Short mmCIF file of C-alpha atoms in Angstrom, two decimals:
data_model
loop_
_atom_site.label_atom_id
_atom_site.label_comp_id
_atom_site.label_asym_id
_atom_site.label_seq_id
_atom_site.Cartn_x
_atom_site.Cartn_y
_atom_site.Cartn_z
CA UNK A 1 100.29 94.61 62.94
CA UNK A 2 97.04 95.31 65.20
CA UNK A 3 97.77 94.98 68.80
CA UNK A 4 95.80 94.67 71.70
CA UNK A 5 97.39 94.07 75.57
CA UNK A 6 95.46 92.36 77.82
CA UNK A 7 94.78 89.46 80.52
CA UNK A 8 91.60 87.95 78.92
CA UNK A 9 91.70 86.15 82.33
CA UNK A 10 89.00 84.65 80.97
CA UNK A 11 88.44 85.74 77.19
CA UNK A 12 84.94 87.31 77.69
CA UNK A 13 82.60 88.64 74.67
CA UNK A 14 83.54 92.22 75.61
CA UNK A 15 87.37 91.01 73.96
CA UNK A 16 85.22 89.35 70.79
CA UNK A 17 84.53 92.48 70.39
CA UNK A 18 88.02 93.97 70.60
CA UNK A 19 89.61 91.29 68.84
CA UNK A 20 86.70 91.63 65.64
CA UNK A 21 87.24 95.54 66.02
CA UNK A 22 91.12 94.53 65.14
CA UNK A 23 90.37 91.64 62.20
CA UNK A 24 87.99 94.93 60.41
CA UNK A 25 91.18 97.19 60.89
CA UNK A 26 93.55 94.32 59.68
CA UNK A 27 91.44 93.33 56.70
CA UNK A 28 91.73 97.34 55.48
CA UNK A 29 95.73 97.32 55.99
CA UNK A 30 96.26 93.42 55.23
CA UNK A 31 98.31 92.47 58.24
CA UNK A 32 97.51 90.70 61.62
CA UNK A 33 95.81 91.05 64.73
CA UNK A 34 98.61 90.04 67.81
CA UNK A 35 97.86 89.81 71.54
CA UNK A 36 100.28 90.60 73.86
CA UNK A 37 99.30 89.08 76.52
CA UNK A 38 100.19 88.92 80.38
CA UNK A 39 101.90 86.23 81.56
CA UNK A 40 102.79 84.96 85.23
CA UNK A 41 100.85 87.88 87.25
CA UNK A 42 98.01 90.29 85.64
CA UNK A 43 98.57 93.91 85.33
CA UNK A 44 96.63 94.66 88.81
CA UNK A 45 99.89 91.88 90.08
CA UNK A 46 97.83 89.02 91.13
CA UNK A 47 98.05 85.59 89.95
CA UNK A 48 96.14 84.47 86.84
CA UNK A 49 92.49 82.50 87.37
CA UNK A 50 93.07 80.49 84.27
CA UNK A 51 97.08 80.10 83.39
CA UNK A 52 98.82 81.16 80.42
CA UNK A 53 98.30 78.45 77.97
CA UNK A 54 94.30 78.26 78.28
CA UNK A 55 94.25 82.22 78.07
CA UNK A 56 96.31 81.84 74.99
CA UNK A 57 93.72 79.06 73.33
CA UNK A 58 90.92 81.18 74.25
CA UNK A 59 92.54 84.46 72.54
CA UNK A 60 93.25 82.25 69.15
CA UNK A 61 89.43 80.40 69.34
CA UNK A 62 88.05 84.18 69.61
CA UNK A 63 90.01 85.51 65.97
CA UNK A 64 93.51 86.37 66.84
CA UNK A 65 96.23 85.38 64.84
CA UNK A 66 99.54 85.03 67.11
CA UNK A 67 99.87 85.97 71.04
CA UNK A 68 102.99 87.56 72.23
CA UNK A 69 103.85 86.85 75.86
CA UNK A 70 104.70 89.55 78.37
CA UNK A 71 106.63 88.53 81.44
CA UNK A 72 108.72 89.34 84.09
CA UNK A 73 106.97 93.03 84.56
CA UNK A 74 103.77 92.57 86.69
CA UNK A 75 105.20 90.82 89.59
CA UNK A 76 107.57 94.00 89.74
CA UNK A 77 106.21 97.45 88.48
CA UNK A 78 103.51 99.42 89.25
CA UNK A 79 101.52 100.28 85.96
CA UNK A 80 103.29 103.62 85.92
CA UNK A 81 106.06 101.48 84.60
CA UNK A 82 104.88 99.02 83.03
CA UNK A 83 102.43 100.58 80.50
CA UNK A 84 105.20 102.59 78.68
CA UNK A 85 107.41 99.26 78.70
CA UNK A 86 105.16 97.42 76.71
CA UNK A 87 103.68 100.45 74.50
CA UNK A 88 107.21 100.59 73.75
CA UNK A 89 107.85 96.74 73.18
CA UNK A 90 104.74 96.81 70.78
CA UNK A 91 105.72 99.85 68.81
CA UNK A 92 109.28 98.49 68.43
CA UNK A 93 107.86 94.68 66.87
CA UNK A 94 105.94 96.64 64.23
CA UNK A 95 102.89 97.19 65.86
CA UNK A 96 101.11 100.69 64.35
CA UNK A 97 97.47 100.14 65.37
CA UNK A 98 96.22 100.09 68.64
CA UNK A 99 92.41 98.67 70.01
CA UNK A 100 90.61 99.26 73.11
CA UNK A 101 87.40 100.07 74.85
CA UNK A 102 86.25 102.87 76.37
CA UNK A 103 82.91 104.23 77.88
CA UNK A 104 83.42 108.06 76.76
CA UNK A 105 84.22 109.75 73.34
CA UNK A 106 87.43 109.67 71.86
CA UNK A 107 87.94 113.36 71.61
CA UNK A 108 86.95 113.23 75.37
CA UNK A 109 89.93 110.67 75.67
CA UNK A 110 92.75 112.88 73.93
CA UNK A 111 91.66 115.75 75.93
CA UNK A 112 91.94 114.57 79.24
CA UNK A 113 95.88 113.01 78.16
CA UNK A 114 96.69 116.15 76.17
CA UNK A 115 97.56 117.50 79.96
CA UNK A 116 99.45 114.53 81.51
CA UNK A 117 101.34 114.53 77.53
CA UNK A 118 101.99 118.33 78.09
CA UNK A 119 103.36 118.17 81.60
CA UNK A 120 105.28 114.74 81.28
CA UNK A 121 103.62 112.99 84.18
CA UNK A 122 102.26 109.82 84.10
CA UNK A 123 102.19 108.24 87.25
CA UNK A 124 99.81 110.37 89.23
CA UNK A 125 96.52 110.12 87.08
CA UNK A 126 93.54 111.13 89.00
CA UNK A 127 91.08 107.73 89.76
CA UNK A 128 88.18 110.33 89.26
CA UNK A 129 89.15 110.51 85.70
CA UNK A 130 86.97 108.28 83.23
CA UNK A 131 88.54 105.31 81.65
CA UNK A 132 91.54 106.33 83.68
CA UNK A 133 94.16 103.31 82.46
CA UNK A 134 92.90 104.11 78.73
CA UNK A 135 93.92 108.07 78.96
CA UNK A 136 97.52 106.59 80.70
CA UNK A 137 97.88 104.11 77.51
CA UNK A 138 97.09 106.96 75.07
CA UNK A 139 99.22 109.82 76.91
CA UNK A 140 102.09 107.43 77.19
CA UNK A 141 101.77 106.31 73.67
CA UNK A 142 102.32 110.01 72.41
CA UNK A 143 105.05 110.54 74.71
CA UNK A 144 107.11 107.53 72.97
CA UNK A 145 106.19 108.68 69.67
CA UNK A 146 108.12 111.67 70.06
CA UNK A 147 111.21 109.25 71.66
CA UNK A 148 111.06 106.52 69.33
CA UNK A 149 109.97 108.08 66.31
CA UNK A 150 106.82 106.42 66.17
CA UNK A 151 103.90 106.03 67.86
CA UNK A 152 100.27 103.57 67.47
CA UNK A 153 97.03 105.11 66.54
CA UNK A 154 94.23 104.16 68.41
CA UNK A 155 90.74 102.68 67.83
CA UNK A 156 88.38 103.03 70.23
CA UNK A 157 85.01 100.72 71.01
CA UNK A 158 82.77 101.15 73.42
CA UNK A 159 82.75 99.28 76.36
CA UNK A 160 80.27 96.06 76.61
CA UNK A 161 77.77 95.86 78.92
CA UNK A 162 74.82 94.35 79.85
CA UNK A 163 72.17 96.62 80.86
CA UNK A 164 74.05 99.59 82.62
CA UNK A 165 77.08 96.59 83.95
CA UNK A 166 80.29 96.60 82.03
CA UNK A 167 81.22 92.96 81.06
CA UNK A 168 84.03 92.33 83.94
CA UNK A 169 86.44 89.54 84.21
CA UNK A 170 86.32 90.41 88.22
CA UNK A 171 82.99 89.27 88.22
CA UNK A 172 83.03 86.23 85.92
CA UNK A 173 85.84 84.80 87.97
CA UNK A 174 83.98 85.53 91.05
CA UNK A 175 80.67 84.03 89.98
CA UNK A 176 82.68 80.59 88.80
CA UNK A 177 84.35 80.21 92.48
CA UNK A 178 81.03 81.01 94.11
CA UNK A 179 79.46 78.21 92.26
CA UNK A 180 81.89 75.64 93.69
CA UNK A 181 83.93 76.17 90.12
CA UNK A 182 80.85 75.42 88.07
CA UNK A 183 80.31 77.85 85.28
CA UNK A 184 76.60 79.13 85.52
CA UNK A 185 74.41 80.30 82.88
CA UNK A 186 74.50 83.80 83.56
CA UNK A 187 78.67 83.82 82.97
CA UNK A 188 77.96 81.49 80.04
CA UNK A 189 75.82 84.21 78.95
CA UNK A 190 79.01 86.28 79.18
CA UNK A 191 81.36 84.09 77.12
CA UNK A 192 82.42 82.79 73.85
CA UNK A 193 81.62 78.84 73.63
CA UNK A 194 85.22 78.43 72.81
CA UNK A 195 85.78 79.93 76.08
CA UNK A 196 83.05 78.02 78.16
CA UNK A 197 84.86 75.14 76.37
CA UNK A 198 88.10 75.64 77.49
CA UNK A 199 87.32 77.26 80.98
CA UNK A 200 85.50 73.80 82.02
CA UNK A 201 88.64 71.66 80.64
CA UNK A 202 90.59 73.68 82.76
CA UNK A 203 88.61 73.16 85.81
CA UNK A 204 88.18 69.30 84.96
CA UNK A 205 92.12 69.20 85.01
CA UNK A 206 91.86 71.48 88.71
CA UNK A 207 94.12 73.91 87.14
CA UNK A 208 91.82 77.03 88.19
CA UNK A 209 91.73 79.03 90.11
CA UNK A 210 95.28 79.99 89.87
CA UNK A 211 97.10 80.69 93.12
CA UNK A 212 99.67 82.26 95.25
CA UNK A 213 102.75 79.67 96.54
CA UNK A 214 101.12 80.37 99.99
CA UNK A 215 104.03 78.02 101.90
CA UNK A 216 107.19 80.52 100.12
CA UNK A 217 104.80 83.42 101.03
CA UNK A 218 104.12 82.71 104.33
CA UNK A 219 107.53 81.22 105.20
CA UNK A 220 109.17 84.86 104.40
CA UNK A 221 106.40 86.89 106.09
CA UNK A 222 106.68 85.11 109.12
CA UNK A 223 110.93 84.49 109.04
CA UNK A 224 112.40 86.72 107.16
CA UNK A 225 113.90 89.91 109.32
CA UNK A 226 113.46 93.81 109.30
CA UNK A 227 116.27 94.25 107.27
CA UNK A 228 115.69 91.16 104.95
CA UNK A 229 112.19 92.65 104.71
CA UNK A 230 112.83 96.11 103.33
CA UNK A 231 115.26 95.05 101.10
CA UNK A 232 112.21 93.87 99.41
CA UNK A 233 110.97 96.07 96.39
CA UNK A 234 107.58 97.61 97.10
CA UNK A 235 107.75 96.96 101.31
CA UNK A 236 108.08 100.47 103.02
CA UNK A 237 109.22 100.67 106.30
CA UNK A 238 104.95 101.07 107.92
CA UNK A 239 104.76 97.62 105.88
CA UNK A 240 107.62 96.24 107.27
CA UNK A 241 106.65 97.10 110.91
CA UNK A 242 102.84 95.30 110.00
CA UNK A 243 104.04 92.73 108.62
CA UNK A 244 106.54 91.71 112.02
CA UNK A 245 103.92 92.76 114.28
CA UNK A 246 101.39 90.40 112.73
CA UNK A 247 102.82 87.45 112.61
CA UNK A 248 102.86 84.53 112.80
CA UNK A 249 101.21 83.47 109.32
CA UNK A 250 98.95 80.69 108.52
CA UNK A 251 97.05 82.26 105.50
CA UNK A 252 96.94 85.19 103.18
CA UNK A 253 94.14 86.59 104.47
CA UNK A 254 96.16 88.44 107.63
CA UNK A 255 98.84 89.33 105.78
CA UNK A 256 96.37 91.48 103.43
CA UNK A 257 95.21 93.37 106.68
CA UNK A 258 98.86 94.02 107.74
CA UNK A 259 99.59 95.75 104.63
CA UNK A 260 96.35 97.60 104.77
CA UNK A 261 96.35 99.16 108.25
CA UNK A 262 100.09 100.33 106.49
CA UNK A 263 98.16 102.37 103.98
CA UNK A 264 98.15 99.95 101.04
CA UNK A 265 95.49 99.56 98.83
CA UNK A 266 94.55 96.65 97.17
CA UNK A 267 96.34 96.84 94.32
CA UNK A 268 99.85 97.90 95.75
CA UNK A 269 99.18 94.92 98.30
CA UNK A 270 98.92 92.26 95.81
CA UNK A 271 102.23 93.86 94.22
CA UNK A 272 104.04 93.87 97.76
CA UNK A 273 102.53 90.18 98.02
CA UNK A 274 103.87 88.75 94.68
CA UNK A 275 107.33 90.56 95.36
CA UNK A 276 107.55 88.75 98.46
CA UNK A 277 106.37 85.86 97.01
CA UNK A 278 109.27 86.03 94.27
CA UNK A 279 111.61 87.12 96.44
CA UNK A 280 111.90 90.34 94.21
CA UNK A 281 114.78 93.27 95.94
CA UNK A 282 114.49 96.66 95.50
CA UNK A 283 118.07 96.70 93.82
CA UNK A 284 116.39 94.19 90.92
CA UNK A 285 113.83 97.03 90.09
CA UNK A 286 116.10 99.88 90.48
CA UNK A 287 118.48 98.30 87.85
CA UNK A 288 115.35 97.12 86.13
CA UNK A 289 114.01 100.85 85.56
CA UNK A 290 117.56 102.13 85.44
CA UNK A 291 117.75 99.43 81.86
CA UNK A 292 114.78 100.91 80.82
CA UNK A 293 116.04 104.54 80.93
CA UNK A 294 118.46 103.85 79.01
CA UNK A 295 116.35 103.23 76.12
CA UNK A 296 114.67 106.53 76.78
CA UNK A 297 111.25 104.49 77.21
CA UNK A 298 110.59 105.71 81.09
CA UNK A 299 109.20 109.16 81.52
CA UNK A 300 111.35 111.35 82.99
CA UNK A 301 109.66 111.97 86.11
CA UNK A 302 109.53 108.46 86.74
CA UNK A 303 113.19 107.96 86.66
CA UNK A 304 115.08 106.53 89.55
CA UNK A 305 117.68 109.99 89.50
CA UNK A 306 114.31 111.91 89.92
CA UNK A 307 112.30 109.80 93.33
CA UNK A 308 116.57 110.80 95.11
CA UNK A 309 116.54 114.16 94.06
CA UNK A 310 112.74 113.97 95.52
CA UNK A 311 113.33 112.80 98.93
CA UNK A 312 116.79 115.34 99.03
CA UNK A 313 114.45 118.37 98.36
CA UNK A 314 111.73 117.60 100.47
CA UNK A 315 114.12 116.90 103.22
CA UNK A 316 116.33 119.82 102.90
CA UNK A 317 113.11 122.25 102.63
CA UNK A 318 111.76 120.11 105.72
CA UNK A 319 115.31 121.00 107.65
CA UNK A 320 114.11 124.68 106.97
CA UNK A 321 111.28 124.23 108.64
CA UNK A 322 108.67 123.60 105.56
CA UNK A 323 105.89 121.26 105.18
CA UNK A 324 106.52 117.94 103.92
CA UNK A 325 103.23 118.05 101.65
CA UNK A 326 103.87 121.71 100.41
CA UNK A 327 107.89 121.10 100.07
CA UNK A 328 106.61 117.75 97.69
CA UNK A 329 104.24 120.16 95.26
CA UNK A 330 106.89 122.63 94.72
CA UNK A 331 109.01 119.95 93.98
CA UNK A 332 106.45 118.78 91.51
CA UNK A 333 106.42 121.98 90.11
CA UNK A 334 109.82 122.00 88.74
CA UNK A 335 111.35 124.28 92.08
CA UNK A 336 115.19 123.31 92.28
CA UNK A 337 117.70 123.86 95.36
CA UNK A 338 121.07 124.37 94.65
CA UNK A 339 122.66 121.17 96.62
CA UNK A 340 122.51 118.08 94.50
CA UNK A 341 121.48 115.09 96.57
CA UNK A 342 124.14 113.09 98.04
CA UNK A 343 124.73 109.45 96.72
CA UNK A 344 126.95 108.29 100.09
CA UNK A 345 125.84 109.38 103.64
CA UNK A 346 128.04 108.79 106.68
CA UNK A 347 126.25 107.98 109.95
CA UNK A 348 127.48 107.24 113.28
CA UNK A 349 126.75 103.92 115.27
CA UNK A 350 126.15 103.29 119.06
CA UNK A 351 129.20 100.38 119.70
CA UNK A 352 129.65 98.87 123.08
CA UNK A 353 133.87 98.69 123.87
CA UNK A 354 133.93 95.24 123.93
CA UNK A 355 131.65 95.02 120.14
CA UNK A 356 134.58 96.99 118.60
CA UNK A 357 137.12 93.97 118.03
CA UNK A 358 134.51 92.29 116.11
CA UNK A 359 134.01 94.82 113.24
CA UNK A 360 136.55 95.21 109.90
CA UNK A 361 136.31 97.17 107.16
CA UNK A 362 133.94 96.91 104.69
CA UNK A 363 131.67 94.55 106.92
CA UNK A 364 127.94 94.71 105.60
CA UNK A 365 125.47 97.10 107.69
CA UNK A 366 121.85 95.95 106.89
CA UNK A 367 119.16 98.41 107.47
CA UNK A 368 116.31 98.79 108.65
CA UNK A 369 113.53 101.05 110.75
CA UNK A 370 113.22 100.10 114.50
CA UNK A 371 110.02 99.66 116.36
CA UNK A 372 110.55 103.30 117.36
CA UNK A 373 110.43 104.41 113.97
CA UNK A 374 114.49 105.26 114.08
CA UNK A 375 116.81 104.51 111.24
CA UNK A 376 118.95 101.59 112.75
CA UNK A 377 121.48 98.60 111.41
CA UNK A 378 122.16 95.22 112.21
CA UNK A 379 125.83 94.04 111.87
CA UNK A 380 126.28 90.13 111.87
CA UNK A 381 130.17 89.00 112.96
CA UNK A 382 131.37 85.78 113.43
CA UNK A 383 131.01 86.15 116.97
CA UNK A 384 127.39 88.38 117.12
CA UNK A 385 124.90 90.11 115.51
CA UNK A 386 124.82 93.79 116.49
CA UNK A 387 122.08 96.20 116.59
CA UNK A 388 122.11 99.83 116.73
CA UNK A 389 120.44 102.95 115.88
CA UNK A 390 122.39 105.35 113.39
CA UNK A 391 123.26 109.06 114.64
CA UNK A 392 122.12 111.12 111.71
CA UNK A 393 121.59 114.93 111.04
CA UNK A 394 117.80 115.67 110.57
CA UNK A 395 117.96 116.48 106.78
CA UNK A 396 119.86 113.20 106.62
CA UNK A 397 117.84 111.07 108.41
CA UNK A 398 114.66 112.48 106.60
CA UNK A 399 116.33 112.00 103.49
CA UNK A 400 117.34 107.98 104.01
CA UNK A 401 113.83 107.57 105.61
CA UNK A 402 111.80 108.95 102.13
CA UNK A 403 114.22 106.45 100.04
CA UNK A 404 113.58 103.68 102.13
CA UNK A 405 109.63 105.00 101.42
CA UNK A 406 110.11 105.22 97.88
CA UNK A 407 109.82 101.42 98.27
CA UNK A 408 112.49 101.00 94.89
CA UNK A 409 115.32 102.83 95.75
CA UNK A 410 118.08 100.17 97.38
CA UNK A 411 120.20 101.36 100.44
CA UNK A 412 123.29 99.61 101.01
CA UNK A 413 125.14 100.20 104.34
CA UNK A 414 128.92 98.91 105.31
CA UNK A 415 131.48 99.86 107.65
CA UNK A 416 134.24 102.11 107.33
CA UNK A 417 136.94 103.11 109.76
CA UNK A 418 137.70 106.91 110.52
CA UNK A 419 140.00 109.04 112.57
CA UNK A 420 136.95 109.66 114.92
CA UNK A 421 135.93 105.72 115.00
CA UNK A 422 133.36 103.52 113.12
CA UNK A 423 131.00 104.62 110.94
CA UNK A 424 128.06 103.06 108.70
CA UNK A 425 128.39 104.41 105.16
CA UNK A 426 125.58 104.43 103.37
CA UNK A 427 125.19 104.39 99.55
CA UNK A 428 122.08 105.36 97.38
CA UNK A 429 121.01 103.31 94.77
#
């Protein structure tokens, strides 16, 4: 089979091209041309302008022969993850042949992966880099050939533009809604007829733009607590902080400038928005990834083992006195210590004498980061809720705070009773 991955969100001429580029290949080998295409959020985690079914139409009008659904990832991963999950799905169904665009050379393409393929990181590609998501796609594809035992090969077009523009589906979608949803001639321009076709049947039926559930997404911004917050998979504790102090919620706008002045960027904000909005935990992506591993698809310095071992060497080297940013690169460069981070951490609890009758073993410690930027709990009894600050060693507290940063890996606290009184254990992923 050909393959191409994509949103076609909507099916522009810039795909024609892809998808004829594919037919010329499949005519020579005498198989088919398949989509995989997104389904439920795009690959940049937003919702889709026109939904599945129309995108699907569009793909078959413009020459392909069947479209495979992907779901599930996009509203969970960043791309780090979820380009070697589907280069693996499609090399697994039979896929051998891969299409896509790109505005340099192809030699110029292998080069620039033949370093990220050499040193086995994928996830920190520089944006400077040309065609940036196609080097990822081709890196990651000749990682998995040497773990699967096969691998695509890749055809390369180049990109479509008019004049010096590159087609964009940004800028098609944006032209529609600033023409009250009326598709004007210089999109038409732009677009298959089968896709015109479609695109107005879809807006005659007001089923585009797609959108956000903006009532579940602004019910949980607004109501949901610290701790219920950064249990939350891509919500770090800065984003958690923004996100309380902001409130309340009436649209989505707001919430997009909480998450900003917390360092996001746009695309990590529409991720933290659609996990919210799906209600996704950190403990379903950990075991998510963790599934994954186990297939040998995720690169190995993307696995979950290797963000703990992370955040225990940059804190222990931070405990010595070193610099967070320098103690990260030597990390990166393969420097070890000889303590193995710890999976359980003991931390003690501020308890008031007449709190103590309320607490039993085992009891569930949620936690979260207080307004003072302290690691803290809240324990709810049947007779209160108590909060409290946790007593922590420095290396230990820097440690739980860069997992609780890593924005994937779950903590989960609960009491246990020592010799010395109550403590919160805490266990790691």
């Amino acid at each position: 089979m050909i393959g191409i991955s994509a949103d076609f969100d909507p099916v522009h001429n810039g795909h024609v091209k892809l998808i004829q580029k594919a037919r010329e290949v499949a005519d020579e080998k005498n198989t088919e041309v398949v989509i995989y295409l997104n389904k439920g959020y795009s690959a940049n985690h937003a919702p889709f302008f026109a939904d599945y079914d129309a995108r699907k139409r569009m793909a078959l009008e413009a020459g392909a022969d069947r479209i495979f659904p992907i779901e599930g990832l996009h509203h969970r991963l960043t791309m780090a993850y979820t380009v070697p999950i589907r280069i693996a799905m499609m090399i697994q169904d039979g896929v051998r042949d891969y299409v896509d665009a790109a505005d340099v050379r192809p030699e110029q393409i292998k080069k620039y992966a033949s370093r990220f393929v050499k040193s086995g990181i994928f996830s920190g590609i520089p944006r400077n880099l040309p065609n940036r998501n196609v080097i990822r796609w081709y890196a990651v594809n000749e990682f998995l050939g040497k773990v699967l035992g096969n691998k695509m090969e890749f055809h390369f077009i180049p990109e479509s533009k008019v004049g010096e523009e590159k087609i964009s589906g940004r800028i098609i979608r944006r032209e529609i809604l600033e023409n009250n949803l009326e598709i004007p001639k210089s999109v038409q321009k732009l677009l298959p007829i089968s896709t015109v076709k479609i695109l107005q049947e879809e807006i005659d039926h007001e089923n585009i733009p797609g959108k956000r559930n903006l009532e579940v997404l602004l019910d949980r911004l607004n109501n949901y607590s610290r701790p219920r917050l950064l249990e939350i998979a891509h919500l770090n504790a800065a984003a958690v902080e923004e996100i309380v102090q902001g409130r309340k919620y009436r649209k989505e706008a707001p919430a997009w400038a909480s998450l900003r002045k917390a360092g996001y960027g746009p695309v990590l904000t529409r991720l933290a928005l659609s996990c919210v909005e799906e209600d996704v935990t950190r403990r379903e992506v950990f075991d998510l990834i963790r599934h994954y591993q186990t297939e040998g698809i995720i690169p190995p310095d993307q696995k979950v083992e290797r963000v703990i071992d992370r955040a225990w060497f940059v804190a222990s080297s931070a405990d010595k006195g070193m610099e967070s940013q320098e103690a990260h690169e030597r990390f990166r460069n393969g420097e070890k210590i000889r303590s193995k981070a710890p999976y359980t951490v003991d931390a003690g609890i501020h308890l008031r004498s007449f709190e103590l009758s309320s607490l039993q073993e085992g009891l569930p410690a949620w936690l979260y980061v207080d307004k003072r930027g302290m690691i803290a709990c809240l324990l709810k009894t049947a007779e209160r809720k108590i909060k409290s600050p946790l007593k922590l060693p420095a290396r230990d507290a820097t440690y739980l705070r860069l997992l609780l940063d890593s924005q994937i890996v779950p903590l989960q606290g609960s009491m246990v009773s020592k010799k010395r009184g109550w403590r919160v254990r805490i266990q790691v992923g």
